[in-house]
Structures are given as C-alpha cells and as structure tokens.
PDB file of C-alpha atoms in Angstrom:
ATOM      1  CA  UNK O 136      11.285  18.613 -75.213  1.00  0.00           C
ATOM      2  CA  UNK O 137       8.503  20.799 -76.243  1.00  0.00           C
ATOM      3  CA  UNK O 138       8.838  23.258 -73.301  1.00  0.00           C
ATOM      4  CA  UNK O 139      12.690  22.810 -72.846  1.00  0.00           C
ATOM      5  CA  UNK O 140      12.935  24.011 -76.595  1.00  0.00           C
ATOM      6  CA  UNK O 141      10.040  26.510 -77.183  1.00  0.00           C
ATOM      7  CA  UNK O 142       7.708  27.468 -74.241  1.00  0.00           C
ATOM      8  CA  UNK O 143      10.407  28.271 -71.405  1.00  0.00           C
ATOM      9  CA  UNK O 144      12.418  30.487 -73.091  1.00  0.00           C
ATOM     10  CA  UNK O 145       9.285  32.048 -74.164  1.00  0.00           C
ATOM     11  CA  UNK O 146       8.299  32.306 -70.263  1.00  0.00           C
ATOM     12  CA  UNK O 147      11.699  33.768 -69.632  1.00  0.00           C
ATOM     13  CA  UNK O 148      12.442  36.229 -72.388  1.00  0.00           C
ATOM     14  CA  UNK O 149       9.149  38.018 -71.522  1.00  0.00           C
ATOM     15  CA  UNK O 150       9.980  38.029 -67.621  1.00  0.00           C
ATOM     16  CA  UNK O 151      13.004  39.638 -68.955  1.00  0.00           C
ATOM     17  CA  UNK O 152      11.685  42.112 -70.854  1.00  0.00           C
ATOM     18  CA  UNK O 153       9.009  42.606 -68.008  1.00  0.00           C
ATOM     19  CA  UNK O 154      11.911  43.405 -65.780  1.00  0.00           C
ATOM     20  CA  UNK O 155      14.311  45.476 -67.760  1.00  0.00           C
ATOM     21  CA  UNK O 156      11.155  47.565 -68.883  1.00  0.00           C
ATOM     22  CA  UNK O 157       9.459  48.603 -65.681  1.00  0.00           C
ATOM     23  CA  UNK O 158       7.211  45.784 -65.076  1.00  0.00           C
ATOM     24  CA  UNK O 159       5.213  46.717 -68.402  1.00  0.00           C
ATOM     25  CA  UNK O 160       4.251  43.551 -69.670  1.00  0.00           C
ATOM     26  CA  UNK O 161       2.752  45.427 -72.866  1.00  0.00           C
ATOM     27  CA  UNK O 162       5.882  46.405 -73.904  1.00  0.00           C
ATOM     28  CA  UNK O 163       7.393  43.428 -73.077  1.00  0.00           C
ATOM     29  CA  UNK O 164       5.030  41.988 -75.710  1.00  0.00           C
ATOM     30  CA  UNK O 165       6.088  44.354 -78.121  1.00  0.00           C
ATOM     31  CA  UNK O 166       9.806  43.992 -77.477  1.00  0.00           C
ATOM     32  CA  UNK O 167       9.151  39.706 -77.915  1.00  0.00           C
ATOM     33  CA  UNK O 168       7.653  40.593 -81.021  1.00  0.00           C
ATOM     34  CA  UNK O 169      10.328  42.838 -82.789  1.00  0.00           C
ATOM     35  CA  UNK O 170      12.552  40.068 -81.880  1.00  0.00           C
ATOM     36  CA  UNK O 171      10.757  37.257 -83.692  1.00  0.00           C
ATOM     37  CA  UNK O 172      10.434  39.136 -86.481  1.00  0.00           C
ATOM     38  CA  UNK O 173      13.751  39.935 -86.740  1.00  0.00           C
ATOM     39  CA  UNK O 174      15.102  36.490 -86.391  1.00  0.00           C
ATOM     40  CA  UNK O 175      12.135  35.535 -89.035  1.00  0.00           C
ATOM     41  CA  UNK O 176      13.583  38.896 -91.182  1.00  0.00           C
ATOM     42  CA  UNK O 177      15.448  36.512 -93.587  1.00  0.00           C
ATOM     43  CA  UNK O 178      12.506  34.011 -94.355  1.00  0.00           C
ATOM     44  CA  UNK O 179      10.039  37.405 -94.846  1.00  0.00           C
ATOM     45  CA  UNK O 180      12.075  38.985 -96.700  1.00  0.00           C
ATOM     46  CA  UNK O 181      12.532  35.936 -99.134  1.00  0.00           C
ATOM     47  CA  UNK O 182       8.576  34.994 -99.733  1.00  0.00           C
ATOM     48  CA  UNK O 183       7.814  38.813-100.171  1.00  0.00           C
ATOM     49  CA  UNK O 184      10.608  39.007-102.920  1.00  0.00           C
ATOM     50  CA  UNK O 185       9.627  35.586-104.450  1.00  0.00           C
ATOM     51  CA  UNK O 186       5.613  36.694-104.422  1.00  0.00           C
ATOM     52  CA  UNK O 187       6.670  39.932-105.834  1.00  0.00           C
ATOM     53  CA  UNK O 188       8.570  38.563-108.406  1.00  0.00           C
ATOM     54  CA  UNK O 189       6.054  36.093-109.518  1.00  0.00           C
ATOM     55  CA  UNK O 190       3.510  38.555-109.687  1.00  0.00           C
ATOM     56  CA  UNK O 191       5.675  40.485-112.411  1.00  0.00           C
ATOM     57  CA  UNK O 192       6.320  37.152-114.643  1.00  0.00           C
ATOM     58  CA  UNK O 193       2.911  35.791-114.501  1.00  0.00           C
ATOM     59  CA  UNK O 194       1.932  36.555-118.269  1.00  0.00           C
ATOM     60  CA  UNK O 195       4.983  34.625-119.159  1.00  0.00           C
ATOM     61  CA  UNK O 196       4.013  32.102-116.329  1.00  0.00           C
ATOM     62  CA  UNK O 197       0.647  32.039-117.910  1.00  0.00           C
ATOM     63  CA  UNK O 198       2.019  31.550-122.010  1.00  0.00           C
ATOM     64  CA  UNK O 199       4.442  28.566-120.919  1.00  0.00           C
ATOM     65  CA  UNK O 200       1.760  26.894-119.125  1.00  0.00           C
ATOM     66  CA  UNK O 201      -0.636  27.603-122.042  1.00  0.00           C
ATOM     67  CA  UNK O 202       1.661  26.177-124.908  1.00  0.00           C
ATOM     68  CA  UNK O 203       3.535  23.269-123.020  1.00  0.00           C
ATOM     69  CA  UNK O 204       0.585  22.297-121.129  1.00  0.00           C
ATOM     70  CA  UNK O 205       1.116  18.323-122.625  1.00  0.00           C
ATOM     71  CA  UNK O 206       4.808  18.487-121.798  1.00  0.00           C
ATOM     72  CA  UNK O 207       5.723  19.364-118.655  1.00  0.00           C
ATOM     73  CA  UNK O 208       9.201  18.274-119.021  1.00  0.00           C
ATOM     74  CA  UNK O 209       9.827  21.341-122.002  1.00  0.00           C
ATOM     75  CA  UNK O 210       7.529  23.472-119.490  1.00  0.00           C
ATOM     76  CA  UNK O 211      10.143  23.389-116.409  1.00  0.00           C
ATOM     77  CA  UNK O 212      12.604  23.905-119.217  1.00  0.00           C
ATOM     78  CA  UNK O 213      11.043  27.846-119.731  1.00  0.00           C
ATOM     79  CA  UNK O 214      10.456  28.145-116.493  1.00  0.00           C
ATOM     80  CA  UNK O 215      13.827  28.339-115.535  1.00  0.00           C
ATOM     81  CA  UNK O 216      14.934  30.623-118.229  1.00  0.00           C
ATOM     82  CA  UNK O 217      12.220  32.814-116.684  1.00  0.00           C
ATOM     83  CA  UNK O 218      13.813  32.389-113.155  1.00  0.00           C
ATOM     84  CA  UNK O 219      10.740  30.726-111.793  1.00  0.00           C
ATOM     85  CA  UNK O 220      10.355  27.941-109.468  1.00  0.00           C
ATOM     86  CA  UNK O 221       6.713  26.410-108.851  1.00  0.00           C
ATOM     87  CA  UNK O 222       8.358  25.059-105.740  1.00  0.00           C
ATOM     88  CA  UNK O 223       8.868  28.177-104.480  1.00  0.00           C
ATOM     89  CA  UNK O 224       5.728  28.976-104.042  1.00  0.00           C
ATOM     90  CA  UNK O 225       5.468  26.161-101.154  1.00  0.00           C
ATOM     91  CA  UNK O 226       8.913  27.033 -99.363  1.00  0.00           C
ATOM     92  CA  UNK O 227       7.067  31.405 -99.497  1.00  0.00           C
ATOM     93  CA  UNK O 228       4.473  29.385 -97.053  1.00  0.00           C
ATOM     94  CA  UNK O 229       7.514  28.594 -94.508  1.00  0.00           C
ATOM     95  CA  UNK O 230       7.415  31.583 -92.767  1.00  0.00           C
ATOM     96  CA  UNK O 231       3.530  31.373 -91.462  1.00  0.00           C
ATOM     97  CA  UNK O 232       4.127  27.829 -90.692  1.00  0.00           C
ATOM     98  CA  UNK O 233       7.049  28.798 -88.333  1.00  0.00           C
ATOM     99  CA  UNK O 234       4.763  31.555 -86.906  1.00  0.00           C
ATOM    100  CA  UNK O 235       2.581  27.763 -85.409  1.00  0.00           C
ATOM    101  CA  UNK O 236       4.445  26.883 -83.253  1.00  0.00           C
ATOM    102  CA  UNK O 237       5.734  30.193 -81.896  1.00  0.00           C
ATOM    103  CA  UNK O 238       2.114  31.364 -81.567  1.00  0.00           C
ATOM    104  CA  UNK O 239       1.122  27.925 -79.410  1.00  0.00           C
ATOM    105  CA  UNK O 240       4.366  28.398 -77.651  1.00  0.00           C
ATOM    106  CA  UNK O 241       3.561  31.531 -76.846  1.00  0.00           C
ATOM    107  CA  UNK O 242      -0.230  31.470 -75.873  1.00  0.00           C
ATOM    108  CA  UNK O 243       1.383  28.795 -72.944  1.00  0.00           C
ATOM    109  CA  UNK O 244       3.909  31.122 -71.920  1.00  0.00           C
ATOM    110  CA  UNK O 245       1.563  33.733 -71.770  1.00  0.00           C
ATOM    111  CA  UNK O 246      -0.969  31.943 -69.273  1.00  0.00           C
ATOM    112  CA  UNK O 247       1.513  30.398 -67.671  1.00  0.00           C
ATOM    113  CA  UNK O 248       3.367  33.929 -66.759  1.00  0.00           C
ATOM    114  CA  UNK O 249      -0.051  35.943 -65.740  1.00  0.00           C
ATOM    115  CA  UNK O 250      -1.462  32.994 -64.116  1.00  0.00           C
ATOM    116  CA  UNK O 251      -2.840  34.305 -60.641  1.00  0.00           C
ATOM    117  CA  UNK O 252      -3.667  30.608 -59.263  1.00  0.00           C
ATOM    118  CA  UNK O 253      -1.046  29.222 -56.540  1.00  0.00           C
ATOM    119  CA  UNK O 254      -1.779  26.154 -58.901  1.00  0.00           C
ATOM    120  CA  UNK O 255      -0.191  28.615 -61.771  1.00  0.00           C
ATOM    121  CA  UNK O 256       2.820  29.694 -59.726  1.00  0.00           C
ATOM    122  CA  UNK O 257       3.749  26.074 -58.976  1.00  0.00           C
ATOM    123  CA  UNK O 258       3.709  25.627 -63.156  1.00  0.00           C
ATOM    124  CA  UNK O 259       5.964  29.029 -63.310  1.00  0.00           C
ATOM    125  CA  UNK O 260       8.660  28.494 -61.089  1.00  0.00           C
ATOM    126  CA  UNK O 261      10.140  25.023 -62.062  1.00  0.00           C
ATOM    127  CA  UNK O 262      10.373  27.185 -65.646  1.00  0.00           C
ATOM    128  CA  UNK O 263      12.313  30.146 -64.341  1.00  0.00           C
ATOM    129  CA  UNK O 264      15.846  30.361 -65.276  1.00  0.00           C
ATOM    130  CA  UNK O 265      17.982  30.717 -62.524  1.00  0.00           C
ATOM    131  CA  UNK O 266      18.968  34.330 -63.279  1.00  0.00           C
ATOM    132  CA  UNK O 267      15.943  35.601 -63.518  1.00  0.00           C
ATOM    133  CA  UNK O 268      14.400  36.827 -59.975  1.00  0.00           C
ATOM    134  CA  UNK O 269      11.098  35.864 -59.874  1.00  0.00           C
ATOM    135  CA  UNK O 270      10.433  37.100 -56.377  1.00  0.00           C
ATOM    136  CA  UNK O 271      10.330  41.058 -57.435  1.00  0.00           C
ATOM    137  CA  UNK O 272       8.536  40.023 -60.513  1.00  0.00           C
ATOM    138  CA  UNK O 273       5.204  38.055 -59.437  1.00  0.00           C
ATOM    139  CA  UNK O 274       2.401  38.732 -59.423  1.00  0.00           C
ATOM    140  CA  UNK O 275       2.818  40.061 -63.496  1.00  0.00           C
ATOM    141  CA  UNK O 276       0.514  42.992 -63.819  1.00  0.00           C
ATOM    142  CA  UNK O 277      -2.234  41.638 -66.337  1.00  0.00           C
ATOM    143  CA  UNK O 278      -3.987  44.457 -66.389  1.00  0.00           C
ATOM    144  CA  UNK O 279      -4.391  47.115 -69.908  1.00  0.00           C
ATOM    145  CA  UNK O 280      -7.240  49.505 -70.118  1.00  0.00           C
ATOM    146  CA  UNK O 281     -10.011  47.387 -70.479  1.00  0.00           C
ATOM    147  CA  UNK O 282      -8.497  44.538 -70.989  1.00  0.00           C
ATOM    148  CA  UNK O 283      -7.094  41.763 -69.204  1.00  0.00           C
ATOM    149  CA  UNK O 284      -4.026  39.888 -71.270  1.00  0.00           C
ATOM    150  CA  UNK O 285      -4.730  36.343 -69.930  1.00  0.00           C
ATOM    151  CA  UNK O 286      -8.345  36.543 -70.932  1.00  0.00           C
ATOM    152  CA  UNK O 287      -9.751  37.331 -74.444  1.00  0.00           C
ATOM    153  CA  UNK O 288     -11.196  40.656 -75.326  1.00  0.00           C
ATOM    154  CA  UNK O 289     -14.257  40.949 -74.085  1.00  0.00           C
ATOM    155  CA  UNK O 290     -15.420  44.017 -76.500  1.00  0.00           C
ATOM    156  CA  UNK O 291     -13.923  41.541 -79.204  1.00  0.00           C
ATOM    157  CA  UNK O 292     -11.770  45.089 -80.529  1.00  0.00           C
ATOM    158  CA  UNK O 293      -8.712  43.198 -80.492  1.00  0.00           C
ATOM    159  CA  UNK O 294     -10.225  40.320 -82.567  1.00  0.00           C
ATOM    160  CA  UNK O 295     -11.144  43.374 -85.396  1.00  0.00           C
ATOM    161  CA  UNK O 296      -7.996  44.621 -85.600  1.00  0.00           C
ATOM    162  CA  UNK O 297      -6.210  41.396 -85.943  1.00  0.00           C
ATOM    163  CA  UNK O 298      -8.259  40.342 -88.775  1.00  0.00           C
ATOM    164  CA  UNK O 299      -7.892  44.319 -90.306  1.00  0.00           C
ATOM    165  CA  UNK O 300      -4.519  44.450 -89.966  1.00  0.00           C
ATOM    166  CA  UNK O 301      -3.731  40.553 -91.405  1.00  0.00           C
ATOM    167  CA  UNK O 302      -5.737  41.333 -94.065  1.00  0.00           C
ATOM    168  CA  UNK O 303      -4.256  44.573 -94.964  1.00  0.00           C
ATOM    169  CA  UNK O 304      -0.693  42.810 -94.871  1.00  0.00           C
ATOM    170  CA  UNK O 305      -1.877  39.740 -96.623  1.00  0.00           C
ATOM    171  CA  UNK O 306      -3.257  42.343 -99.148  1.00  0.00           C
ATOM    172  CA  UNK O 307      -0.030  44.013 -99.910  1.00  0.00           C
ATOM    173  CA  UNK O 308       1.809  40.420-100.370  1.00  0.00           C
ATOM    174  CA  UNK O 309      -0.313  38.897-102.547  1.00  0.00           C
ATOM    175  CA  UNK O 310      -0.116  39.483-106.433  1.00  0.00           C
ATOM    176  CA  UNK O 311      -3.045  40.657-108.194  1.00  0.00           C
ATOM    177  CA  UNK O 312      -5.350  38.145-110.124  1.00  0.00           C
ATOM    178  CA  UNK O 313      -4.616  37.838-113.702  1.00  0.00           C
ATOM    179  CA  UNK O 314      -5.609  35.816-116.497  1.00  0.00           C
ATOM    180  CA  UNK O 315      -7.093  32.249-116.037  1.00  0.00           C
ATOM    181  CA  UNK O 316      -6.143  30.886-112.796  1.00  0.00           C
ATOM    182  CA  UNK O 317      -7.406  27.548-113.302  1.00  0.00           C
ATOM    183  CA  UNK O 318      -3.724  26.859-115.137  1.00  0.00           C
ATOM    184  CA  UNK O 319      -1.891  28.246-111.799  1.00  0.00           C
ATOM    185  CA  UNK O 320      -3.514  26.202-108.884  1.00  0.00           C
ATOM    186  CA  UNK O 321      -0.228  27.817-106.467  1.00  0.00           C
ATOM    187  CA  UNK O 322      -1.680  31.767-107.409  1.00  0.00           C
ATOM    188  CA  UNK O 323      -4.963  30.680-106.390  1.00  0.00           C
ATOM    189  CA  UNK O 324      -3.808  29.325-103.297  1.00  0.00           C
ATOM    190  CA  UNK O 325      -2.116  32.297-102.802  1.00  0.00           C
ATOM    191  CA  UNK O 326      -5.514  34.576-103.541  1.00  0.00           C
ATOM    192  CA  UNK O 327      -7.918  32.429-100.683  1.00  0.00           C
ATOM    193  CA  UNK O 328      -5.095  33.048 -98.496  1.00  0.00           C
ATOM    194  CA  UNK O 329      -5.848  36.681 -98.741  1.00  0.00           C
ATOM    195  CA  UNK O 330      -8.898  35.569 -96.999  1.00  0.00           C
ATOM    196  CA  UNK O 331      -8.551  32.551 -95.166  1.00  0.00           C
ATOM    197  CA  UNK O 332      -5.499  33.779 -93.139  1.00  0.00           C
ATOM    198  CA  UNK O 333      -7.105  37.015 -91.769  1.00  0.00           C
ATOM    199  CA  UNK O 334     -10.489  35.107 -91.047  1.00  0.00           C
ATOM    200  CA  UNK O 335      -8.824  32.266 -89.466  1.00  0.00           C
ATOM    201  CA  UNK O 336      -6.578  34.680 -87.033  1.00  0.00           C
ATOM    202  CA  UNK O 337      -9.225  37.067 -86.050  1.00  0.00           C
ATOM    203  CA  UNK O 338     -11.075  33.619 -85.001  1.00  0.00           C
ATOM    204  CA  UNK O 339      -8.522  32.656 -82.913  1.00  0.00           C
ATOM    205  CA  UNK O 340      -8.091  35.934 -81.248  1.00  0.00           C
ATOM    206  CA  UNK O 341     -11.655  35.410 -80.076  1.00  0.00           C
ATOM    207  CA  UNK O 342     -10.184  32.860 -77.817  1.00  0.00           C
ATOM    208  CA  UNK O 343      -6.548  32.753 -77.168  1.00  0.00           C
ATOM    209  CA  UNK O 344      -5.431  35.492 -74.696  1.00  0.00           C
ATOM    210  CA  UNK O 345      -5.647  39.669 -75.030  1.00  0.00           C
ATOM    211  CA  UNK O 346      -1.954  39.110 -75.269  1.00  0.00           C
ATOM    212  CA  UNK O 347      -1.840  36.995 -77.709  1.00  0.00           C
ATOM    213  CA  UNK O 348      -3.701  39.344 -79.680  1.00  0.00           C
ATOM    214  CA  UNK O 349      -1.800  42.279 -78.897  1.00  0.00           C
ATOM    215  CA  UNK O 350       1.226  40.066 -80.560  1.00  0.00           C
ATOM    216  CA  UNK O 351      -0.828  39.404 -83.591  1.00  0.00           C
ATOM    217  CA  UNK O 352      -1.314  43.327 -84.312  1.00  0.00           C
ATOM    218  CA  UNK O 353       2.129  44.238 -83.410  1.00  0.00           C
ATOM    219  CA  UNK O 354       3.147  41.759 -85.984  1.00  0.00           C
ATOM    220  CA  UNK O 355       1.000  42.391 -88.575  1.00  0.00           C
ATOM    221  CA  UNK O 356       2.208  46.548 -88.340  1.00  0.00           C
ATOM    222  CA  UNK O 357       5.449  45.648 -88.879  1.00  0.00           C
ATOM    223  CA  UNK O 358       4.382  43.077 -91.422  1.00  0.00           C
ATOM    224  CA  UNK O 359       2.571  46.230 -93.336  1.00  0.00           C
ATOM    225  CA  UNK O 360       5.482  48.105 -93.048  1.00  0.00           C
ATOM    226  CA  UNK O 361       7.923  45.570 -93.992  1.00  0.00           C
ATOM    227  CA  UNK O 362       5.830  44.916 -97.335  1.00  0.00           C
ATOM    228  CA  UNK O 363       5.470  48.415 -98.227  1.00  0.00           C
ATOM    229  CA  UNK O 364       9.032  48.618 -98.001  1.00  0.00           C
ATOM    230  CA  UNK O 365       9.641  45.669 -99.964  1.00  0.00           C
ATOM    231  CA  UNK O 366       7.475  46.511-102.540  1.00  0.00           C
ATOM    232  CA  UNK O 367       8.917  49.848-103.242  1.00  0.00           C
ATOM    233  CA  UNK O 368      12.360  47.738-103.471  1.00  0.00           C
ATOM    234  CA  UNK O 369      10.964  45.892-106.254  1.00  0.00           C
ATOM    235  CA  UNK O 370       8.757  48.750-108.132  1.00  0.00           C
ATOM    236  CA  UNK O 371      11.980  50.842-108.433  1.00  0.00           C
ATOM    237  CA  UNK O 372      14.180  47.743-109.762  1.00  0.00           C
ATOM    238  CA  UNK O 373      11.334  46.849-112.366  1.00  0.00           C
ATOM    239  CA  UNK O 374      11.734  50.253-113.083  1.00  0.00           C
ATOM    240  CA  UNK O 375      15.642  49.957-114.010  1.00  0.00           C
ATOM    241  CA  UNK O 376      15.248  47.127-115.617  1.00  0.00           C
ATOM    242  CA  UNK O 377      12.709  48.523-118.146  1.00  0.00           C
ATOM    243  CA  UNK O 378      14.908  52.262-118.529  1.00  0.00           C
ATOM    244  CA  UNK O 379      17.513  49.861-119.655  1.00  0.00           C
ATOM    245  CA  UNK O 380      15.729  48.160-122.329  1.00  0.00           C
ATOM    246  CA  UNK O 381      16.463  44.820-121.056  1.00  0.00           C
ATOM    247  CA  UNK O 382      14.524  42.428-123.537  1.00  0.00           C
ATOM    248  CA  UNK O 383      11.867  40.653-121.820  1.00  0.00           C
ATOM    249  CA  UNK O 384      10.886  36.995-122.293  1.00  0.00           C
ATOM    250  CA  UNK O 385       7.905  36.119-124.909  1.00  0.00           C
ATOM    251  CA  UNK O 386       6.397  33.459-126.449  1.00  0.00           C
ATOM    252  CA  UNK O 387       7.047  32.754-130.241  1.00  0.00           C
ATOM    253  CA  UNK O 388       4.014  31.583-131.613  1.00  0.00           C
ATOM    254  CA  UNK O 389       5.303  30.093-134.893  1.00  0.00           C
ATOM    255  CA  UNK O 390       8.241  28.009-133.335  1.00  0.00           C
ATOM    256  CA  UNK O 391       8.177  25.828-129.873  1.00  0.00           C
ATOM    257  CA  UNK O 392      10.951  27.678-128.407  1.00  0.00           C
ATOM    258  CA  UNK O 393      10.348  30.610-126.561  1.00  0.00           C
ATOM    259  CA  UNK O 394      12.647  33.748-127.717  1.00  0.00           C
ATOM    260  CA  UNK O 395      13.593  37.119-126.118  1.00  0.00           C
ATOM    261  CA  UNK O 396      11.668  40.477-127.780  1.00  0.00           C
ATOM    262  CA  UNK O 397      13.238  41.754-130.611  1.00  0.00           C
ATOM    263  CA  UNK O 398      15.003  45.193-130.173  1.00  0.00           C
ATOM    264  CA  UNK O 399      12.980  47.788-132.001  1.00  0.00           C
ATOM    265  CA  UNK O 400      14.848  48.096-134.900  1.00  0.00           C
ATOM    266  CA  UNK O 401      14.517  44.957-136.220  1.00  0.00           C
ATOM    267  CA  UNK O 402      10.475  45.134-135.150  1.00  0.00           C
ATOM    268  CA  UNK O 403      10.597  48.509-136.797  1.00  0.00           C
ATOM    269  CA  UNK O 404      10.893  46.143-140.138  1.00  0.00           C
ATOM    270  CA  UNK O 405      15.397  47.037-140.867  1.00  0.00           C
ATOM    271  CA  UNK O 406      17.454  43.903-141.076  1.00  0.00           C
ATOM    272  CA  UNK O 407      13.929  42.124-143.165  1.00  0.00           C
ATOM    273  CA  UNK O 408      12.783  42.734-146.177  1.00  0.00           C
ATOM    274  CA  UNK O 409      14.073  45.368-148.594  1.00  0.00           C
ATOM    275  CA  UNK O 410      12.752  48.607-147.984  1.00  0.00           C
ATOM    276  CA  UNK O 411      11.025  50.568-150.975  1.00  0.00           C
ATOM    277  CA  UNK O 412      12.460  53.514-153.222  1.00  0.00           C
ATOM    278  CA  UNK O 413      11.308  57.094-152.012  1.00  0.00           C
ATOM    279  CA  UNK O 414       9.559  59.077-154.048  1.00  0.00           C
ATOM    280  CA  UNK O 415      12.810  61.218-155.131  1.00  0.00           C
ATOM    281  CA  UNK O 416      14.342  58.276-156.238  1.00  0.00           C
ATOM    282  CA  UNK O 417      11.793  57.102-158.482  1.00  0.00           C
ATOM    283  CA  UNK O 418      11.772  60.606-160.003  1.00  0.00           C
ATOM    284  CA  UNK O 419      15.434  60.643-160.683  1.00  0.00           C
ATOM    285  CA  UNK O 420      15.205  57.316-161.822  1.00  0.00           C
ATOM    286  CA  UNK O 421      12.465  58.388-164.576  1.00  0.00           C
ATOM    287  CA  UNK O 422      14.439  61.351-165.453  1.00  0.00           C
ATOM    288  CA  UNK O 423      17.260  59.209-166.497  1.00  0.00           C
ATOM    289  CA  UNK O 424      15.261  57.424-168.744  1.00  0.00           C
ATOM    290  CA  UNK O 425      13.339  60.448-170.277  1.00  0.00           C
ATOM    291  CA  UNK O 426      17.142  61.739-170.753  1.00  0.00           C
ATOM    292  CA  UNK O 427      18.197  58.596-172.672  1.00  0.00           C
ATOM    293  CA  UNK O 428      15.542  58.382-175.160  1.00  0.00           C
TER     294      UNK O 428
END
C-alpha cells in the first residue's frame, strides 16, 4: 500500500522529469519540488496567514488569557470575538507533518532510482509504469559537481545550507516573542520550532541522500519566498485596517466584558462630563452682573 500510494509514483514522476528534461536528474529534483509545493500551496498559505495573524492579536491573546484565566469557558467566549482559534495553532503544524511522509517517500524513490546494483535494478523495474521507457533512461546519471545524489555530502555543504535556509524560513513564519509566554504554551511551541526544525533537518541531511538535500533547499527558497510574500500581504492589510480607523479589541478593566476602543471623541472627554465655561464667558457673565447692580 505504502509504495502503490507514495513511493512509485515518486520513482516515476522523477524518471519523467529525468526524461522530458535531458536526463538532468537535478532539475528533475527541482521540477518534483515546485510540484509538491504547489499541491501543498493551499495548506502553506493557510498556517502562514493563521501565524501571521496571531502574531498581530497576541496582546489581546495575552489580556483574555490574563483576566479569564479561572474561566475558560468566558475565555473561548473572547477569543472568538477576536477571531482566534487555539486549535489552529495545531492544524498550522499540518503542513510539516505532510512534508513526513513525502520526505521518506522520497529518500526511497531516490535510492531506488540511482541505485547502480543489478540488485537495485531488479527493485526499479517491477515499479516502472508501463509508459515510461526505462531502457533509454538507466543507468540515472548520479553525478553533480562534487557530489553524488545517492550518497550524502561528503563536504557536509549541503547539510549547512539546509539548516540556513530552514532556519531563515522558519524565521520569517514565526511571530516575534512578546509578553509572558508561560500563559501561551502553543507560541512557545511555535518559538523552539524556530530551532528545533532547522537543527533537526540539517541532521538528517547528514545522512539521507545529496538529493534529498538538494530537495530540502529548493524547498526552503521557495518557502522564503513564499513567506516574504505573504507577509507583505498581511503588513499592507494591517495597514488598511488601521487608515480606516477600525476600532480594535481591548480589555475593560472595570467590567468583565471586553469592549471595542472608544472613537476619539468620546476619549477626547465630549459625550462625558460637562465641559467648563471659557474664559470669555465668565467675563461676560461678570459684566452682566456688574451691569445689574
């Protein structure tokens, strides 16, 4: 089930690719990746937004926490007039967990395709799709500069710039520490994964294959560019939002329910108490009775 489903149309979409681009199997790994990504685009796309967003709401995330610590009930009450979902901040993890089993899926098909063992050719060809023609394709050049993509790095350069470019990406996604974050135990999962992630990657690329590697950078640049884009998305429509004066969420401190900002005027002091006579009143007011006595 496990290679009908994952690991041979992994085998076959990169002997495609191989083929179609002039037996470059470095492009075929770049071509393999752009495709996972896109077909991951939607699930990206969501846990940037949803990172993003709780980054901008966390003093509000923060205040609720703070006052309705000893009701939790009232304190998923705010959060959904705020728009936040603590849950959300397990389904943003989705999209690395998919990228599991592709990446063990793919470390298979990639020995399994530059295998150079008749032992290894035996394994390929039972996995070959019919219209595929494996004949003019083996044996797969494994060969790139230094390098070759069945075998880790032996330099360990690739390992570097996996863990570089993760945490570069991982940097850009995740929101920036504020406050105490004892009260938010989901934003500092989300700050060790800053961390963890790139460590645990560039580990890996220590062992799994040169290709595999190669996949992990290619990933990760589009990851960087997909979050810069993303996060100019979100800068300019934080930027609307405060041009147009949109009242933002507070705590009231004097009454258990939480109330939007007042608009200036009324924090400006009209609408409360009276406001007091100016000086040219008063003096009129005095002249009227100096003229009546």
């Amino acid at each position: 089930m496990w290679d009908t489903l994952i690991v041979n149309p992994m085998i076959n979409a990169l002997l495609l690719f191989y083929d179609l681009l002039g037996n470059n199997f470095i492009l075929a790994i770049a071509v393999f990746t752009i495709l996972i990504r896109v077909i991951t685009l939607p699930l990206n796309m969501r846990q940037q937004r949803s990172m993003m967003k709780t980054q901008e709401i966390q003093p509000q995330i923060q205040a609720i926490q703070k006052k309705y610590r000893d009701n939790p009930q009232k304190m998923q009450e705010e959060f959904k007039k705020i728009g936040y979902n603590p849950a959300d901040t397990l389904t943003g993890c989705l999209p690395t967990l998919i990228q599991f089993p592709i990446l063990i899926g793919l470390y298979q098909a990639i020995i399994t395709v530059l295998g150079t063992t008749p032992q290894s050719l035996f394994e390929l060809v039972p996995r070959v799709y019919p219209a595929i023609n494996l004949t003019q394709l083996i044996p797969v050049e494994n060969k790139f500069l230094w390098m070759n993509l069945s075998q880790p790095d032996p330099f360990f350069v690739l390992p570097i710039i996996v863990f570089a470019s993760m945490f570069i990406q991982q940097k850009l996604l995740t929101p920036a520490p504020s406050g105490n974050q004892q009260d938010n135990p989901a934003a500092s999962m989300t700050q060790s994964m800053q961390y963890t992630m790139p460590l645990m990657f560039g580990f890996f690329s220590l062992q799994f294959p040169s290709g595999l590697s190669i996949y992990f950078i290619l990933a990760n640049i589009i990851g960087i560019f997909q979050g810069l884009y993303m996060r100019r998305i979100t800068d300019r429509e934080k930027a609307e939002r405060a041009a147009s004066g949109k009242p933002v969420y507070v705590i009231d401190a004097d009454d258990s329910k939480p109330a939007a900002t007042k608009s200036k005027t009324a924090s400006n002091g009209s609408g409360g108490s009276k406001s007091k006579p100016s000086d040219s009143q008063s003096a009129a007011k005095r002249k009227k009775r100096s003229a009546k006595r």
